[in-house]
C-alpha cells in the first residue's frame, strides 16, 4: 500500500525501473559465461547493485535532486572509468562536523544521494521520496529473485 | 547513538511545521515509527529511525544483488520479462 501524496507515480516508477533493470540483467546474462566462479559472481553482484540504483534513478529522471545526484555520479564514473578517480570521489569532507559528534541530520545527509548540498527542507522532502523509491526497488528485486528461484 | 539534541548546523533550523510534515510522511513509510502510539515523536528520533531504515534498505539491496547474481544463470530471456512485469502490475 503506497501512501498518496508522497509519491504520485509510484506505479510508473516501478514499471519503468523493472523494465530497465530486467533488460540490464538479460544483457549481463548474455555476456556471462555458463559456469561462474565465486569471484565472478561477486563481481557481478556489484554490477547488479549499481544497475539497480542506476535503473531507479533513470526511472525517476531529473525530477528529483537525489536521482539527479545518482545520475551525475554515474556519468562521472563512466567518464573516469579506469582511472583511480573513484577513490577520491568517495572521500567527502563534511562541513560543520566535529569528529565523534555527528548529528542525525548529517548522518541522513550521507545516506541520501546529494544530501550534503541540500537545505534542511529539501533534505526532508527528498528523503521521503527516496525512501519510497528505495522500497519499491527492493520489492521489485525481491519479486524478480522469487520468480527466478522457482 | 549520541543523545545530544538540537545541534543544528548553520542557519537551517527545523521549524515545527516541517517536523509535523516530515513525521506524517515518514510515519507512513518507516515501519518502526508506524507502530508508535504517541503522537509526539521527537525530530531526533524520526531522523534516527529514518537513517536506520535507509541503511536496512541498502543492506537489502546488497543481499538481493548477490542473490540475483547467483540466479542469473537461470534467467530465460523469452518469458522472463513479460512474466515479471505481469506479476508486478498485479501486486
CSV table of C-alpha atoms in Angstrom, one decimal:
chain,number,residue,atom,x,y,z
A,1,UNK,CA,0.0,0.0,0.0
A,2,UNK,CA,1.6,3.2,-1.1
A,3,UNK,CA,0.5,6.4,0.7
A,4,UNK,CA,-0.9,9.1,-1.6
A,5,UNK,CA,0.7,12.5,-1.6
A,6,UNK,CA,4.1,11.2,-1.0
A,7,UNK,CA,4.8,9.8,-4.5
A,8,UNK,CA,2.4,10.4,-7.2
A,9,UNK,CA,3.6,8.0,-9.8
A,10,UNK,CA,4.9,5.0,-7.8
A,11,UNK,CA,3.5,2.6,-10.3
A,12,UNK,CA,5.0,4.1,-13.3
A,13,UNK,CA,8.4,4.4,-11.5
A,14,UNK,CA,8.0,0.7,-10.6
A,15,UNK,CA,7.4,-0.4,-14.1
A,16,UNK,CA,10.0,1.8,-15.7
A,17,UNK,CA,12.5,0.6,-13.1
A,18,UNK,CA,11.6,-3.0,-13.6
A,19,UNK,CA,11.9,-2.9,-17.4
A,20,UNK,CA,15.2,-1.2,-17.4
A,21,UNK,CA,16.6,-3.4,-14.7
A,22,UNK,CA,15.5,-6.6,-16.2
A,23,UNK,CA,16.9,-5.6,-19.6
A,24,UNK,CA,20.2,-4.9,-17.9
A,25,UNK,CA,20.1,-8.3,-16.3
A,26,UNK,CA,19.4,-10.0,-19.6
A,27,UNK,CA,22.4,-8.3,-21.1
A,28,UNK,CA,24.6,-9.5,-18.3
A,29,UNK,CA,23.2,-13.0,-18.8
A,30,UNK,CA,24.3,-12.9,-22.5
A,31,UNK,CA,27.8,-11.8,-21.6
A,32,UNK,CA,28.2,-14.2,-18.8
A,33,UNK,CA,30.0,-17.5,-19.2
A,34,UNK,CA,27.9,-20.5,-18.4
A,35,UNK,CA,29.8,-21.5,-15.3
A,36,UNK,CA,30.8,-18.8,-13.0
A,37,UNK,CA,33.4,-18.8,-10.3
A,38,UNK,CA,32.7,-17.3,-6.9
A,39,UNK,CA,34.9,-14.4,-7.8
A,40,UNK,CA,32.8,-13.7,-10.9
A,41,UNK,CA,29.5,-14.0,-9.0
A,42,UNK,CA,30.8,-11.4,-6.5
A,43,UNK,CA,31.9,-9.0,-9.2
A,44,UNK,CA,28.6,-9.5,-11.0
A,45,UNK,CA,26.6,-8.8,-7.8
A,46,UNK,CA,28.4,-5.5,-7.5
A,47,UNK,CA,27.4,-4.6,-11.1
A,48,UNK,CA,23.8,-5.7,-10.4
A,49,UNK,CA,23.7,-3.4,-7.4
A,50,UNK,CA,24.9,-0.5,-9.5
A,51,UNK,CA,22.4,-1.4,-12.2
A,52,UNK,CA,19.6,-1.4,-9.7
A,53,UNK,CA,20.3,2.1,-8.4
A,54,UNK,CA,21.0,3.3,-11.9
A,55,UNK,CA,17.7,1.9,-13.2
A,56,UNK,CA,15.8,3.5,-10.4
A,57,UNK,CA,17.5,6.9,-10.9
A,58,UNK,CA,16.7,6.7,-14.6
A,59,UNK,CA,13.1,5.8,-13.9
A,60,UNK,CA,12.7,8.9,-11.7
A,61,UNK,CA,14.7,11.0,-14.1
A,62,UNK,CA,15.9,14.5,-13.3
A,63,UNK,CA,12.7,15.3,-11.4
A,64,UNK,CA,14.3,14.8,-8.0
A,65,UNK,CA,17.6,16.0,-6.6
A,66,UNK,CA,18.5,12.6,-5.3
A,67,UNK,CA,18.1,10.9,-8.7
A,68,UNK,CA,20.0,13.7,-10.4
A,69,UNK,CA,22.8,13.2,-7.9
A,70,UNK,CA,23.0,9.5,-8.8
A,71,UNK,CA,22.9,10.1,-12.5
A,72,UNK,CA,25.6,12.7,-12.2
A,73,UNK,CA,27.8,10.4,-10.2
A,74,UNK,CA,27.3,7.6,-12.7
A,75,UNK,CA,28.2,9.8,-15.6
A,76,UNK,CA,31.4,11.0,-13.8
A,77,UNK,CA,32.2,7.4,-13.1
A,78,UNK,CA,31.8,6.4,-16.7
A,79,UNK,CA,34.0,9.3,-17.7
A,80,UNK,CA,36.8,8.4,-15.3
A,81,UNK,CA,36.5,4.6,-15.7
A,82,UNK,CA,39.9,3.0,-15.4
A,83,UNK,CA,41.4,5.9,-13.6
A,84,UNK,CA,41.9,6.0,-9.9
A,85,UNK,CA,39.4,8.9,-9.5
A,86,UNK,CA,36.8,6.6,-7.9
A,87,UNK,CA,38.7,6.6,-4.6
A,88,UNK,CA,38.9,10.3,-4.3
A,89,UNK,CA,35.2,10.7,-5.1
A,90,UNK,CA,34.2,8.6,-2.1
A,91,UNK,CA,36.0,10.7,0.4
A,92,UNK,CA,34.0,13.8,1.1
A,93,UNK,CA,34.6,16.5,3.6
A,94,UNK,CA,31.5,17.1,5.8
A,95,UNK,CA,31.3,20.6,6.9
A,96,UNK,CA,30.3,21.6,10.4
A,97,UNK,CA,31.0,18.2,11.7
A,98,UNK,CA,33.2,17.9,14.9
A,99,UNK,CA,34.7,14.4,14.9
A,100,UNK,CA,32.8,11.9,17.0
A,101,UNK,CA,29.7,14.1,17.3
A,102,UNK,CA,27.7,13.7,14.1
A,103,UNK,CA,24.2,14.9,14.2
A,104,UNK,CA,21.3,12.8,12.9
A,105,UNK,CA,20.9,15.4,10.2
A,106,UNK,CA,24.4,14.8,8.9
A,107,UNK,CA,24.0,11.1,9.1
A,108,UNK,CA,20.9,11.5,6.9
A,109,UNK,CA,22.8,13.7,4.5
A,110,UNK,CA,25.3,10.9,4.0
A,111,UNK,CA,22.6,8.4,3.2
A,112,UNK,CA,20.5,10.3,0.8
A,113,UNK,CA,22.2,10.9,-2.6
A,114,UNK,CA,23.0,14.6,-3.0
A,115,UNK,CA,22.0,15.2,0.6
A,116,UNK,CA,25.1,17.2,1.5
A,117,UNK,CA,24.2,20.1,-0.8
A,118,UNK,CA,20.6,20.4,0.3
A,119,UNK,CA,19.0,22.7,2.7
A,120,UNK,CA,17.0,21.2,5.5
A,121,UNK,CA,13.6,21.5,3.9
A,122,UNK,CA,14.7,19.9,0.7
A,123,UNK,CA,16.5,17.2,2.5
A,124,UNK,CA,13.4,16.1,4.3
A,125,UNK,CA,11.4,16.1,1.1
A,126,UNK,CA,14.0,14.2,-0.9
A,127,UNK,CA,14.3,11.7,1.9
A,128,UNK,CA,10.6,10.8,1.8
A,129,UNK,CA,10.7,10.4,-1.9
A,130,UNK,CA,14.0,8.5,-1.8
A,131,UNK,CA,12.7,6.0,0.8
A,132,UNK,CA,9.6,5.4,-1.2
A,133,UNK,CA,11.5,4.6,-4.3
A,134,UNK,CA,14.1,2.5,-2.5
A,135,UNK,CA,11.4,0.3,-1.0
A,136,UNK,CA,9.8,0.0,-4.5
A,137,UNK,CA,13.3,-1.0,-5.8
A,138,UNK,CA,13.6,-3.6,-3.1
A,139,UNK,CA,10.2,-5.1,-3.7
A,140,UNK,CA,10.8,-5.4,-7.5
A,141,UNK,CA,14.2,-7.0,-6.9
A,142,UNK,CA,12.5,-9.4,-4.5
A,143,UNK,CA,9.9,-10.3,-7.0
A,144,UNK,CA,12.4,-11.0,-9.7
A,145,UNK,CA,14.5,-13.1,-7.3
A,146,UNK,CA,11.5,-15.1,-6.3
A,147,UNK,CA,10.5,-15.6,-9.9
A,148,UNK,CA,13.9,-16.9,-10.8
A,149,UNK,CA,14.0,-19.2,-7.8
A,150,UNK,CA,11.0,-21.2,-8.9
B,1,UNK,CA,23.8,6.7,19.3
B,2,UNK,CA,24.6,10.2,20.5
B,3,UNK,CA,21.8,11.6,22.6
B,4,UNK,CA,22.7,15.2,22.1
B,5,UNK,CA,19.7,17.0,20.7
B,6,UNK,CA,19.1,20.0,18.5
B,7,UNK,CA,22.6,20.6,17.3
B,8,UNK,CA,21.6,22.2,14.1
B,9,UNK,CA,24.2,23.1,11.5
B,10,UNK,CA,24.3,26.6,10.2
B,11,UNK,CA,21.2,28.6,9.5
B,12,UNK,CA,18.9,25.8,8.7
B,13,UNK,CA,16.7,25.1,11.7
B,14,UNK,CA,13.8,22.8,11.6
B,15,UNK,CA,10.5,24.5,12.1
B,16,UNK,CA,7.6,22.9,13.9
B,17,UNK,CA,5.6,22.7,10.6
B,18,UNK,CA,8.4,20.9,8.9
B,19,UNK,CA,8.7,18.4,11.7
B,20,UNK,CA,5.0,17.7,11.5
B,21,UNK,CA,5.1,17.4,7.8
B,22,UNK,CA,8.1,15.0,8.0
B,23,UNK,CA,6.6,13.0,10.7
B,24,UNK,CA,3.4,12.4,8.8
B,25,UNK,CA,5.2,11.5,5.7
B,26,UNK,CA,7.8,9.3,7.3
B,27,UNK,CA,5.2,7.7,9.6
B,28,UNK,CA,3.6,6.1,6.6
B,29,UNK,CA,6.9,5.0,5.2
B,30,UNK,CA,9.1,3.9,8.1
B,31,UNK,CA,7.7,0.7,9.8
B,32,UNK,CA,9.3,1.5,13.1
B,33,UNK,CA,7.5,4.8,13.6
B,34,UNK,CA,4.2,3.4,12.4
B,35,UNK,CA,4.0,1.3,15.5
B,36,UNK,CA,4.3,4.1,17.9
B,37,UNK,CA,1.2,5.2,19.6
B,38,UNK,CA,2.2,8.6,20.9
B,39,UNK,CA,1.6,11.4,18.5
B,40,UNK,CA,4.6,13.3,19.7
B,41,UNK,CA,7.8,11.9,18.2
B,42,UNK,CA,10.9,13.9,18.6
B,43,UNK,CA,12.6,15.1,15.5
B,44,UNK,CA,15.8,13.4,16.5
B,45,UNK,CA,14.0,10.1,16.9
B,46,UNK,CA,12.4,10.5,13.5
B,47,UNK,CA,15.7,11.2,11.9
B,48,UNK,CA,17.4,8.3,13.7
B,49,UNK,CA,14.7,5.8,12.6
B,50,UNK,CA,14.8,7.2,9.1
B,51,UNK,CA,18.6,6.7,8.9
B,52,UNK,CA,18.2,3.1,10.3
B,53,UNK,CA,15.5,2.4,7.8
B,54,UNK,CA,17.6,3.7,4.8
B,55,UNK,CA,20.5,1.6,5.9
B,56,UNK,CA,18.4,-1.5,6.2
B,57,UNK,CA,17.1,-0.9,2.7
B,58,UNK,CA,20.6,-0.5,1.4
B,59,UNK,CA,21.5,-3.8,3.0
B,60,UNK,CA,18.5,-5.5,1.4
B,61,UNK,CA,19.6,-4.2,-2.0
B,62,UNK,CA,23.1,-5.7,-1.4
B,63,UNK,CA,21.7,-9.1,-0.4
B,64,UNK,CA,19.2,-9.2,-3.3
B,65,UNK,CA,22.0,-8.2,-5.7
B,66,UNK,CA,24.1,-11.2,-4.5
B,67,UNK,CA,21.1,-13.5,-4.8
B,68,UNK,CA,20.3,-12.3,-8.3
B,69,UNK,CA,23.9,-12.7,-9.3
B,70,UNK,CA,23.7,-16.3,-8.3
B,71,UNK,CA,20.4,-16.8,-10.0
B,72,UNK,CA,21.4,-15.0,-13.2
B,73,UNK,CA,22.3,-18.2,-15.0
B,74,UNK,CA,18.6,-19.4,-14.8
B,75,UNK,CA,17.1,-16.3,-16.4
B,76,UNK,CA,15.2,-17.2,-19.6
B,77,UNK,CA,15.0,-14.3,-22.0
B,78,UNK,CA,11.8,-15.0,-23.6
B,79,UNK,CA,9.4,-15.5,-20.8
B,80,UNK,CA,11.2,-13.6,-18.0
B,81,UNK,CA,10.4,-10.0,-18.8
B,82,UNK,CA,6.7,-10.5,-19.6
B,83,UNK,CA,6.0,-12.7,-16.6
B,84,UNK,CA,7.8,-10.5,-14.2
B,85,UNK,CA,6.1,-7.3,-15.4
B,86,UNK,CA,2.8,-9.1,-15.2
B,87,UNK,CA,3.2,-10.1,-11.7
B,88,UNK,CA,4.5,-6.7,-10.7
B,89,UNK,CA,1.4,-5.0,-12.2
B,90,UNK,CA,-0.9,-7.3,-10.3
B,91,UNK,CA,0.7,-6.6,-7.0
